[in-house]
Amino acid sequence: MKPFRDWNFATKINSILLLFLLIIGGSVGGFLYFRARAILSEEINKTSMAVVELAAARINRVFPPIESAAELLGLSLEATNPNEKTQKQLLRETLGRLRKSVPSLCGISIAYIPYGKDPASRYFMLYAYVGKSGDIEVARIGNDEYQYFKFDWFTIPQLLNRPIWTEPYLDVYAGIEMSTRSQPIHNSDGKFIGVTGFDLSLEGLSDLVSKADAYGYGQEFLISRFGRFVAFPEEENDPNITPDLKLDYPLIIDSTIFSYSDLLRRKMFNPEDASEKLRSIGHAMLDGKTGHTRGRIFNRQTGMERIFYSAVDAPGWSIGVAYPEVRLLAPLRELTRRGIPVAVAGVALCLLLIGTLIRRISKPLEKLTDAAQLIGSGNFDAPLPSPRGLDQIGRLAMAFQAMQTALKSYIEVIKATTATRQRIESELAVAREIQLGILPKMLPPLPDAEEFSLYATLRPARQVGGDLYDFFYLDKTHYAFIIGDVSGKGIPAALFMAVTQTLQRSEAEKLHDPGELVTRINELLSRNNETLMFVTYFLGILDIATGEVRYTNAGHNPPYIRRKETGAIELLTTRHGPALGTVPDATYGTGSIKLNSGDTIILYTDGITEAENPAHELFGADALLRVLSFCSHATAVQLGEAILQAVDRFASGAEQSDDITMLILRLNELKK
């Protein structure tokens, strides 16, 4: 068996911790805690569910007497068609009798359709209620300001032709929140003529709803069949109600459980525990289910709540109550609080013993740490502790020694590599300056040329690139302009570009026909072209006396012509042969086009149309055409800058994948 000093370091620590913590009884304490929590939770759920179901049953008993009385009163009115005096007497007797068993019944009404009871009067509605003296009073109401037959409690039973319980509403006559049992009244022909309504005070129901609270600190609520809060008892000075709920209370009593859910979604950064949970509770309650769940709904500042709910069958309503879980589990916390001193004493003893052992074990590791910090600061000759065994610390010390040696060698390699890279970067910078020096200067662009204006630019994708452009006078009236795109990138493309640039200048002194000149350049480029490089090429010669442009296109992107007079944009699609350097004996033709004053020719490489954005989408020819159309009156310089800005906006910072080159020539006026 290995000696203790050769054990795995993690095994040493884990063995000591496991030995002492298990002996002290951490697992036993955890088991007792969760077992006690489960038992307490089960009892809480049983008690709370029983109380909320009992409250639902009590509320349920309120509705059948009202429904029976409403039906009986409606049948009596249909059978006897009593006069106003008799109807008032019926209302007094019915209200007086029902209030003994249903104290929350606040009024009864008999209302007829316009001219339905009294042909001489449009309004006929009798309303019985309890006056300030405590006696039952009956008033005849209804006028142009209180057109009762337009309210839901009258119109809905008229449309449905059956009795209903209305959604909660604020009655403008009585001035209280109520729900009405509306019973249709028919004449002898079965035609609807009115409604008898039994008004149930929601304030009176709140007393029954409050009995759903089993522990005295819950938040009770009652919702209608459409999710409207019928009752939401609240005491202003109740210490159990959080500031959030006090702010929400005016909104809750005028909303549905689903609109309150939407409010929580807007107010809270992470609404899953509130908005979605409340919405699922609402659906369960409207489905007539009985049950309980957890979430952060009403008193959210106190943490999780337990919500219990049960159906009120008669009108299809549902009652619920929410308890802060922190209050429900307070007895368990008290038990835990008393047990903490004992547990702390045990843990302190364990920590004392384990700490002593760990300090003895970790001394070599501390020395390694100090040495590692010195090495990290650049002192690669820092002394390392000698390995004292084959445990992890010993193997770590040996690994540090090997790393120290490797780092010294690696630093030397890095220094050499850095020097080489800097030299290459310096040479590339010089190559870039040389390449850009080959291109004609444009500052300012042709200041002495009155007949035309010119804009040209080259933006390499790397330090050096393969695109080219050129422009120069052949004689006093003929001006050559050229653009090309060499295959590939980097140094090879730059060298091929420089050769092409040199050839076109030297051969243009001998040949002035575009086709013949391009044929000659192709012949020279094809000789000894073992790398098989090529260049797409466009050469045009402008006669500034006539406006004629004679041109040759060797596999290059077709240029655009923008006409000033008509605003039309034309595309020179004719190609006179393949890219230069591909077919040694190729013969290139010559095309011709006439430019008028103000017309512009736009040459470009595929670095523009194939520019990519971060999603790898291409800028495309359509986007270029839109820029040309939009900048219809721009100068050559303005048009070139607009195209570059459009490409940069499209790229959105994406790395440039190809050289971008443009040459734009605008004919101002013909030479006189």
mmCIF file with all atom_site columns, C-alpha atoms in Angstrom, residues 53-65 205 208 311-317:
data_model
loop_
_atom_site.group_PDB
_atom_site.id
_atom_site.type_symbol
_atom_site.label_atom_id
_atom_site.label_alt_id
_atom_site.label_comp_id
_atom_site.label_asym_id
_atom_site.label_entity_id
_atom_site.label_seq_id
_atom_site.pdbx_PDB_ins_code
_atom_site.Cartn_x
_atom_site.Cartn_y
_atom_site.Cartn_z
_atom_site.occupancy
_atom_site.B_iso_or_equiv
_atom_site.pdbx_formal_charge
_atom_site.auth_seq_id
_atom_site.auth_comp_id
_atom_site.auth_asym_id
_atom_site.auth_atom_id
_atom_site.pdbx_PDB_model_num
ATOM 1  C CA . GLU A 1 53  ? -63.363 24.174 -0.453  1.00 0.00 ? 53  GLU A CA 1
ATOM 2  C CA . LEU A 1 54  ? -65.486 24.961 2.616   1.00 0.00 ? 54  LEU A CA 1
ATOM 3  C CA . ALA A 1 55  ? -65.506 28.654 1.656   1.00 0.00 ? 55  ALA A CA 1
ATOM 4  C CA . ALA A 1 56  ? -66.543 27.702 -1.894  1.00 0.00 ? 56  ALA A CA 1
ATOM 5  C CA . ALA A 1 57  ? -69.400 25.622 -0.470  1.00 0.00 ? 57  ALA A CA 1
ATOM 6  C CA . ARG A 1 58  ? -70.557 28.551 1.692   1.00 0.00 ? 58  ARG A CA 1
ATOM 7  C CA . ILE A 1 59  ? -70.552 30.902 -1.277  1.00 0.00 ? 59  ILE A CA 1
ATOM 8  C CA . ASN A 1 60  ? -72.263 28.253 -3.371  1.00 0.00 ? 60  ASN A CA 1
ATOM 9  C CA . ARG A 1 61  ? -75.193 28.253 -0.926  1.00 0.00 ? 61  ARG A CA 1
ATOM 10 C CA . VAL A 1 62  ? -75.816 31.934 -1.648  1.00 0.00 ? 62  VAL A CA 1
ATOM 11 C CA . PHE A 1 63  ? -76.926 31.495 -5.255  1.00 0.00 ? 63  PHE A CA 1
ATOM 12 C CA . PRO A 1 64  ? -79.659 28.780 -5.299  1.00 0.00 ? 64  PRO A CA 1
ATOM 13 C CA . PRO A 1 65  ? -82.105 30.749 -3.096  1.00 0.00 ? 65  PRO A CA 1
ATOM 14 C CA . LEU A 1 205 ? -69.545 38.408 -0.704  1.00 0.00 ? 205 LEU A CA 1
ATOM 15 C CA . LEU A 1 208 ? -67.545 34.944 2.719   1.00 0.00 ? 208 LEU A CA 1
ATOM 16 C CA . ALA A 1 311 ? -64.981 26.056 -8.002  1.00 0.00 ? 311 ALA A CA 1
ATOM 17 C CA . VAL A 1 312 ? -68.226 27.850 -7.062  1.00 0.00 ? 312 VAL A CA 1
ATOM 18 C CA . ASP A 1 313 ? -70.622 25.845 -9.221  1.00 0.00 ? 313 ASP A CA 1
ATOM 19 C CA . ALA A 1 314 ? -73.836 27.887 -9.235  1.00 0.00 ? 314 ALA A CA 1
ATOM 20 C CA . PRO A 1 315 ? -72.699 30.904 -11.332 1.00 0.00 ? 315 PRO A CA 1
ATOM 21 C CA . GLY A 1 316 ? -69.535 29.220 -12.671 1.00 0.00 ? 316 GLY A CA 1
ATOM 22 C CA . TRP A 1 317 ? -67.251 31.325 -10.447 1.00 0.00 ? 317 TRP A CA 1
#
